[in-house]
CSV table of C-alpha atoms in Angstrom, one decimal:
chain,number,residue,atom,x,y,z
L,1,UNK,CA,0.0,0.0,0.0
L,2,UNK,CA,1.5,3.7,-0.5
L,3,UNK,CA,0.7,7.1,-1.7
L,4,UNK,CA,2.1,9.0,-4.4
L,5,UNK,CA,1.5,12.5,-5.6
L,6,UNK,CA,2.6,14.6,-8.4
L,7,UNK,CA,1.8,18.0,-9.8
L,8,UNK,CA,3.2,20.7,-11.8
L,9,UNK,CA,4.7,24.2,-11.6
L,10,UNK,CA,5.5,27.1,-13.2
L,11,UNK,CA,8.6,29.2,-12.2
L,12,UNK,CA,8.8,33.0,-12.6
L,13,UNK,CA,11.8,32.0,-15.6
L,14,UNK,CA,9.8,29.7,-17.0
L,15,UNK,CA,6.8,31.9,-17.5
L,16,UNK,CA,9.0,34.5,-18.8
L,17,UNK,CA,10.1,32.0,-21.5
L,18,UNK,CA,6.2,31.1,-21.9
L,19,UNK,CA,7.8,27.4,-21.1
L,20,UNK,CA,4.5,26.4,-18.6
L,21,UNK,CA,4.6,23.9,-16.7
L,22,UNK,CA,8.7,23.4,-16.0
L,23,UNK,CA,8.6,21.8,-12.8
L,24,UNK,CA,7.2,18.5,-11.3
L,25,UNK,CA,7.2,17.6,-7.4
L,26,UNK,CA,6.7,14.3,-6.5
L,27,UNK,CA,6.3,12.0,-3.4
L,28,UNK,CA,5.8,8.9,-1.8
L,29,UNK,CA,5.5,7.1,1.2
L,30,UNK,CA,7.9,4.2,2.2
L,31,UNK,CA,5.6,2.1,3.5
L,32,UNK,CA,5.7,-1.7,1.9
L,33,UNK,CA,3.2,-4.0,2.2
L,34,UNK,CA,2.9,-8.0,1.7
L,35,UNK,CA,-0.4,-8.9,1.6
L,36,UNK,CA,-2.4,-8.3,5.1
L,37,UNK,CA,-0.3,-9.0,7.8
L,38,UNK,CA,3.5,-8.0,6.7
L,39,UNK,CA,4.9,-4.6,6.2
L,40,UNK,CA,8.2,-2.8,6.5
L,41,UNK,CA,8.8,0.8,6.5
L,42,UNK,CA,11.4,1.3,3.8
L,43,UNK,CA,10.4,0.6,-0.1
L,44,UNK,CA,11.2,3.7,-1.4
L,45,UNK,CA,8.5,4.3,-5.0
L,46,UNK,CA,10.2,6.9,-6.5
L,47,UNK,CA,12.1,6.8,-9.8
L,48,UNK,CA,14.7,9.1,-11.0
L,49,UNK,CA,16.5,9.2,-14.8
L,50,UNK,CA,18.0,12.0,-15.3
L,51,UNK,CA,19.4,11.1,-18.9
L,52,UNK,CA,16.3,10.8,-20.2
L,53,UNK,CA,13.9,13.6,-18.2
L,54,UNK,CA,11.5,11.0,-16.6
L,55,UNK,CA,10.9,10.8,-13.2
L,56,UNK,CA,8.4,8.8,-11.6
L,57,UNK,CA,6.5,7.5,-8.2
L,58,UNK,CA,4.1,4.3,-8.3
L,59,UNK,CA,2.2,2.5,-6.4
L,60,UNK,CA,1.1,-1.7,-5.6
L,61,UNK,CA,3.7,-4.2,-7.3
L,62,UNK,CA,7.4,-1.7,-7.1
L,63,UNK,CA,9.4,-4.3,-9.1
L,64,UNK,CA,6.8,-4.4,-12.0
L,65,UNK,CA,7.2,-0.5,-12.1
L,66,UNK,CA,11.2,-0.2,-11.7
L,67,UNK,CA,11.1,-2.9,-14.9
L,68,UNK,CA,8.7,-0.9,-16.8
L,69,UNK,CA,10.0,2.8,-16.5
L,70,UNK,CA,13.5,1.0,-16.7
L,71,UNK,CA,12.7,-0.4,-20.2
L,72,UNK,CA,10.5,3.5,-20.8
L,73,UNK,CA,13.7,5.3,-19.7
L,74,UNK,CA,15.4,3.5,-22.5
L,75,UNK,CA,13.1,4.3,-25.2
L,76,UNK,CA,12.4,8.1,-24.4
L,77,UNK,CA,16.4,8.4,-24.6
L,78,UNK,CA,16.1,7.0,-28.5
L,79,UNK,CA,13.8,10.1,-29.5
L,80,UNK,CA,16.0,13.1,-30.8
L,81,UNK,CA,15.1,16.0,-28.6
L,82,UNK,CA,13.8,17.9,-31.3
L,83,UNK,CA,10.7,15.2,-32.2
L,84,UNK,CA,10.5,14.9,-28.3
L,85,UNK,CA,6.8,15.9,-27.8
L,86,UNK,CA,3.8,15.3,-25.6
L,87,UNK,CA,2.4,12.4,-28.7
L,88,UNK,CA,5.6,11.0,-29.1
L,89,UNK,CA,6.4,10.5,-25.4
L,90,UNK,CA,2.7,9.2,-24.8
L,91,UNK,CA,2.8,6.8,-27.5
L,92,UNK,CA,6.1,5.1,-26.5
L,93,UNK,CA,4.8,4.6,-23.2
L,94,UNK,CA,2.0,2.8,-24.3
L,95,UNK,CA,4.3,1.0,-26.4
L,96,UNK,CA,6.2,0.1,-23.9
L,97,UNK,CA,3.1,-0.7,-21.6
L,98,UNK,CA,1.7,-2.8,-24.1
L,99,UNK,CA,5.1,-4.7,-24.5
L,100,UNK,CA,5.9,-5.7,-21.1
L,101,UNK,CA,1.7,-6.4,-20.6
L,102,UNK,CA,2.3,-8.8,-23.7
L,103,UNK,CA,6.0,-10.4,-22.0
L,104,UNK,CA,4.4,-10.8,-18.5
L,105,UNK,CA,1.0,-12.5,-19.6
L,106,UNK,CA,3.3,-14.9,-22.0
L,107,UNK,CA,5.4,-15.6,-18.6
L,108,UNK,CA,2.7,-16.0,-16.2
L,109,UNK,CA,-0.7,-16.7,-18.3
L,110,UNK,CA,-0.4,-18.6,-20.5
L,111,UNK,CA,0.7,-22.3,-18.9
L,112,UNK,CA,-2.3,-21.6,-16.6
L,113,UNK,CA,-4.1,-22.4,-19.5
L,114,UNK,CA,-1.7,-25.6,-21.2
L,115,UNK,CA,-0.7,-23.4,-23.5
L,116,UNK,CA,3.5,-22.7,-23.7
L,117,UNK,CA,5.2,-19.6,-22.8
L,118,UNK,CA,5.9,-18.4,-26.5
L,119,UNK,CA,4.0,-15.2,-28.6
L,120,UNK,CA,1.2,-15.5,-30.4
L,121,UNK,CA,0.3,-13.8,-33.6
L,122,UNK,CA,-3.2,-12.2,-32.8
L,123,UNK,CA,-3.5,-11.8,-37.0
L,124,UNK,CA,-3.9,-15.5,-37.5
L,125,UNK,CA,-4.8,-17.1,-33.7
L,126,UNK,CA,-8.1,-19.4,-34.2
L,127,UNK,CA,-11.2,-17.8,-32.9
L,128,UNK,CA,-11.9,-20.8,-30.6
L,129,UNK,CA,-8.3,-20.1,-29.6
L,130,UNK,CA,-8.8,-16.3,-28.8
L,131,UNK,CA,-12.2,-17.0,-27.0
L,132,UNK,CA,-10.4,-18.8,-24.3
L,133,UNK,CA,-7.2,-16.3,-24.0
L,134,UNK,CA,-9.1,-13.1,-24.8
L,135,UNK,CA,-11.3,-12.6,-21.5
L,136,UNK,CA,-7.6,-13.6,-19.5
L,137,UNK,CA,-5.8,-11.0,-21.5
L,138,UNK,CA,-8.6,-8.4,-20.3
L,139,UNK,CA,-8.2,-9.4,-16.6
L,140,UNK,CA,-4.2,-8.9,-16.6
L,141,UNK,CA,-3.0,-6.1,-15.2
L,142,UNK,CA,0.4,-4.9,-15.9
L,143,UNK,CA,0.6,-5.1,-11.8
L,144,UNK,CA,1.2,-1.0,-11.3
L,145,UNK,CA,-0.1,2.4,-11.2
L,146,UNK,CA,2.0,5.3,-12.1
L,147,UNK,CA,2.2,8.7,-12.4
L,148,UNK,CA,5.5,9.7,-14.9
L,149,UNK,CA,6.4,12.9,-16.0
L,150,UNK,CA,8.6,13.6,-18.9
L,151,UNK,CA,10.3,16.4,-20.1
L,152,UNK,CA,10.3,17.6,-23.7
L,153,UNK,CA,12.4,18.9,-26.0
L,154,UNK,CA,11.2,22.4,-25.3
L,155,UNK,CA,11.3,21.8,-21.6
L,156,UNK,CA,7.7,21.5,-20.9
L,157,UNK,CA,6.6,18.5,-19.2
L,158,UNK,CA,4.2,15.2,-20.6
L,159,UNK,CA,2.6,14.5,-17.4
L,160,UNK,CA,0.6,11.6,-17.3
L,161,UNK,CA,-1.0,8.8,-14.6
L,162,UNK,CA,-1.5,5.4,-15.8
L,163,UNK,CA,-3.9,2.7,-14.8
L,164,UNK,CA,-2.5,-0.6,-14.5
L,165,UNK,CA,-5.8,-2.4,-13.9
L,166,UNK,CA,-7.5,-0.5,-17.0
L,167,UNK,CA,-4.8,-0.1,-19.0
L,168,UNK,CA,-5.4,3.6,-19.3
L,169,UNK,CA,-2.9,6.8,-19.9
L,170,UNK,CA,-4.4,10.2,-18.7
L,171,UNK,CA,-2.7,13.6,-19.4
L,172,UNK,CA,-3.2,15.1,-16.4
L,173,UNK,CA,-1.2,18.5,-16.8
L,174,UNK,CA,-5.1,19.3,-15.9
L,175,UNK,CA,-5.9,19.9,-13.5
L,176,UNK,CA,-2.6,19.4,-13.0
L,177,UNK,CA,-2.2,17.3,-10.1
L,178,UNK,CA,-2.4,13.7,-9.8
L,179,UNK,CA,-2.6,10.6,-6.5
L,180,UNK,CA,-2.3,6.7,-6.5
L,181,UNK,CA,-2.3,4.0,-3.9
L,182,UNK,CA,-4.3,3.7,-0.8
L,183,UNK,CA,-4.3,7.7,0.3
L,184,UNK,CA,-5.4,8.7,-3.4
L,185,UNK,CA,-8.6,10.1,-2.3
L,186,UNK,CA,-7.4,11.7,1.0
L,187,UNK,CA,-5.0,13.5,-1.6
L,188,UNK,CA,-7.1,14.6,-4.6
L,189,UNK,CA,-9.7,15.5,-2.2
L,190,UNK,CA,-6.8,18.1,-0.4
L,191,UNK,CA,-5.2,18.9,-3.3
L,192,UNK,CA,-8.9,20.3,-5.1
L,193,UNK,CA,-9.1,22.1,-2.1
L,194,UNK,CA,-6.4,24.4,-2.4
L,195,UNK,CA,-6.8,25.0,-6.4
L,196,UNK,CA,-3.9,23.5,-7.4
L,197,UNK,CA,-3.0,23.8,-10.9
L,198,UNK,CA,0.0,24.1,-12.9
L,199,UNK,CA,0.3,28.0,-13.1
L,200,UNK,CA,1.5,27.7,-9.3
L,201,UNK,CA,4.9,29.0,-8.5
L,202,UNK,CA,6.8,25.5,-7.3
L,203,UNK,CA,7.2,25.8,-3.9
L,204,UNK,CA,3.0,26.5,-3.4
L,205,UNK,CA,3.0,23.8,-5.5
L,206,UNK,CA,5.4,21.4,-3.7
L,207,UNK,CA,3.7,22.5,-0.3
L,208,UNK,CA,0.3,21.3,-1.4
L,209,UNK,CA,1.7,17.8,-2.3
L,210,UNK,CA,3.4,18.0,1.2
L,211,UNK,CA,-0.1,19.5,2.7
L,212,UNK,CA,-2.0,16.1,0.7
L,213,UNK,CA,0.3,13.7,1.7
L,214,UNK,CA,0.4,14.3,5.6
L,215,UNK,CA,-3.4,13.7,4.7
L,216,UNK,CA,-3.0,10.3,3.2
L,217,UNK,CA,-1.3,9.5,6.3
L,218,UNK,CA,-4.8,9.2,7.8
L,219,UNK,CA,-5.1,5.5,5.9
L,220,UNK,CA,-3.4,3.3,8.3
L,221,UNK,CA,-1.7,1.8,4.8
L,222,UNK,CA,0.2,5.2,4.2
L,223,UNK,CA,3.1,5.8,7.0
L,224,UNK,CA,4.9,9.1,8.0
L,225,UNK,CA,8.1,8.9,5.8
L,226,UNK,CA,8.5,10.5,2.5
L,227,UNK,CA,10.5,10.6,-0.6
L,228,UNK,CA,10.4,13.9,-2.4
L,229,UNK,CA,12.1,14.6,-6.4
L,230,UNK,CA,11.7,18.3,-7.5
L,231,UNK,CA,12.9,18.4,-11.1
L,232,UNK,CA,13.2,20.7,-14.4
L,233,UNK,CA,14.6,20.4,-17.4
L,234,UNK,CA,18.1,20.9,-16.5
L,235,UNK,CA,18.2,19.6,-12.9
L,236,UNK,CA,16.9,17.7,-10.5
L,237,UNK,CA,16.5,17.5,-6.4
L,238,UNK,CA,15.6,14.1,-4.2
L,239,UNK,CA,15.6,14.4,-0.3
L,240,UNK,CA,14.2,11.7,2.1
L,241,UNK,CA,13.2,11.0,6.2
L,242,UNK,CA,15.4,8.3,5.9
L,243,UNK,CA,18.7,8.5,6.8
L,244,UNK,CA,20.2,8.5,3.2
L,245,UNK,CA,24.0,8.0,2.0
L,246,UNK,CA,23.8,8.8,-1.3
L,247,UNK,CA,24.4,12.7,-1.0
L,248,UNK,CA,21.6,13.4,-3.4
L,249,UNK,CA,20.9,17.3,-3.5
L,250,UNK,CA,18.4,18.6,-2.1
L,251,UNK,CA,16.0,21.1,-3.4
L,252,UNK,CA,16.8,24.7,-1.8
L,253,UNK,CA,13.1,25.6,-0.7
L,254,UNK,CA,11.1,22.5,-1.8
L,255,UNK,CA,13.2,20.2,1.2
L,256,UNK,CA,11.3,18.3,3.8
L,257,UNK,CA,13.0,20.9,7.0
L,258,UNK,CA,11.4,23.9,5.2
L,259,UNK,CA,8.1,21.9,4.4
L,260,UNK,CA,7.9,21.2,8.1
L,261,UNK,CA,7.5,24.9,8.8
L,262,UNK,CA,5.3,26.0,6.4
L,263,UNK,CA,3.0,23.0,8.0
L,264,UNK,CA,3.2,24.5,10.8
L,265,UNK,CA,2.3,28.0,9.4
L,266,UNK,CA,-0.4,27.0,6.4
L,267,UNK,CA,-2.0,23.2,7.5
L,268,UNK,CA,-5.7,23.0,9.0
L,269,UNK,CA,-5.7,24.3,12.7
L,270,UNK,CA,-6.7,22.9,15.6
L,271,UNK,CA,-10.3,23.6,16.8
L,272,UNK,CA,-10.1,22.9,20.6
L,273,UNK,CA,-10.7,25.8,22.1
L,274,UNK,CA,-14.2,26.3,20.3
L,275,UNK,CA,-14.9,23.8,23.3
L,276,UNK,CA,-15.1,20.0,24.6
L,277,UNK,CA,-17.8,17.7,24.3
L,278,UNK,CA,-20.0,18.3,27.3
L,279,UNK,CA,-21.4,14.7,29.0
């Protein structure tokens, strides 16, 4: 169980470049979850790579997603910069989401049904063949949810959340906020309260993910750790709760110390002395 957030920003230089959105927060949780009695409090969901301007947090099965964006990473890196648009970006990651769909049900699928681990050509399968394998095909779920953003070649972002179960992509640069895993609706519930979009200066932004995710924490599948990755076009930021040795930088405003206070300052008040429950 987990919950991940993403939206977008605007900075004052990318506005003046007319360059909207340029920046993406992200964060997740750590907790990890193994079915409903074991948990441990360190699988870190977020996905960084740099090389190719995707970054990533996801939620349910974290080896499926590290495989998939992995094998997406790859791909986004073949498109030259200059074709590197919100359509091309979107249809290699169905691509690619289609692919490893296709390589996983091969794996796992098909012996269930006596039928060996090798492709089949859907062109010339028999129909008596494709009524048995058809209604399996729509069950499998690729066995993630995601939310990715990509930069493109003019530095704004492809923002998108996919559905593993549905098999869906959704641009969601509006309203330009998105939530998976078990704290989702905690999330989009807080993050539709405080108008976010992606016209928001980052760290408004990047405070009302860290606003929506100390919400999630009500689900008792959502613990009090975080992961955060601020990134533009030309750099990126990653700080965590846990004690970390990797000497990632750290994002000068958008850092979890300077989140902390702002909690203090902006997050829902306390209501106590408007009085007790009288017996």
């Amino acid at each position: 169980m987990t919950i991940g957030i993403g939206v977008v920003a605007t900075s004052a230089a990318g506005r003046s470049k007319n360059v909207l959105p340029d920046t993406v927060i992200l964060i997740a949780d750590t907790m990890g979850s193994y079915g409903d009695v074991d948990s441990h409090s360190r699988l870190h969901k977020t996905f960084m790579f740099p090389d190719a301007g995707v970054y990533s947090v996801a939620a349910d099965q974290i080896d499926r997603a590290s495989e998939l964006l992995f094998a997406f990473s790859k791909f986004v890196k073949e498109i030259p910069k200059t074709e590197r648009t919100q359509g091309a970006i979107v249809k290699t990651l169905a691509s690619v989401c289609y692919g490893y769909k296709r390589d996983k049900f091969i794996i796992h699928e098909l012996p269930k049904l006596r039928l060996p681990p090798t492709a089949m050509d859907v062109s010339t399968v028999t129909p008596e063949l494709n009524a048995i394998v058809q209604p399996h095909w729509e069950k499998f779920s690729i066995g993630c949810d995601l939310i990715v953003a990509t930069f493109c070649g003019d530095g704004t972002i492809c923002f998108v959340q996919v559905n593993g179960v549905e098999h869906e992509i959704s641009n969601m640069l509006f309203p330009g906020f998105s939530a998976i895993g078990a704290g989702s609706e905690l999330a989009i519930f807080c993050l539709s309260r405080r108008q976010q979009a992606l016209g928001k200066l980052p760290l408004r932004a990047g405070y009302h993910a860290y606003e929506a995710k100390r919400m999630a924490e009500s689900s008792p599948h959502v613990n009090d750790q975080l992961d955060i990755i601020v990134a533009t076009n030309e750099e990126h930021w990653f700080c965590t709760s846990h004690p970390s040795l990797h000497g990632q930088k750290e994002h000068p405003e958008i850092n979890i110390k300077n989140l902390k206070r702002l909690w203090k300052r902006y997050s829902p008040r306390d209501t106590a002395k408007l009085g007790t429950l009288v017996d």
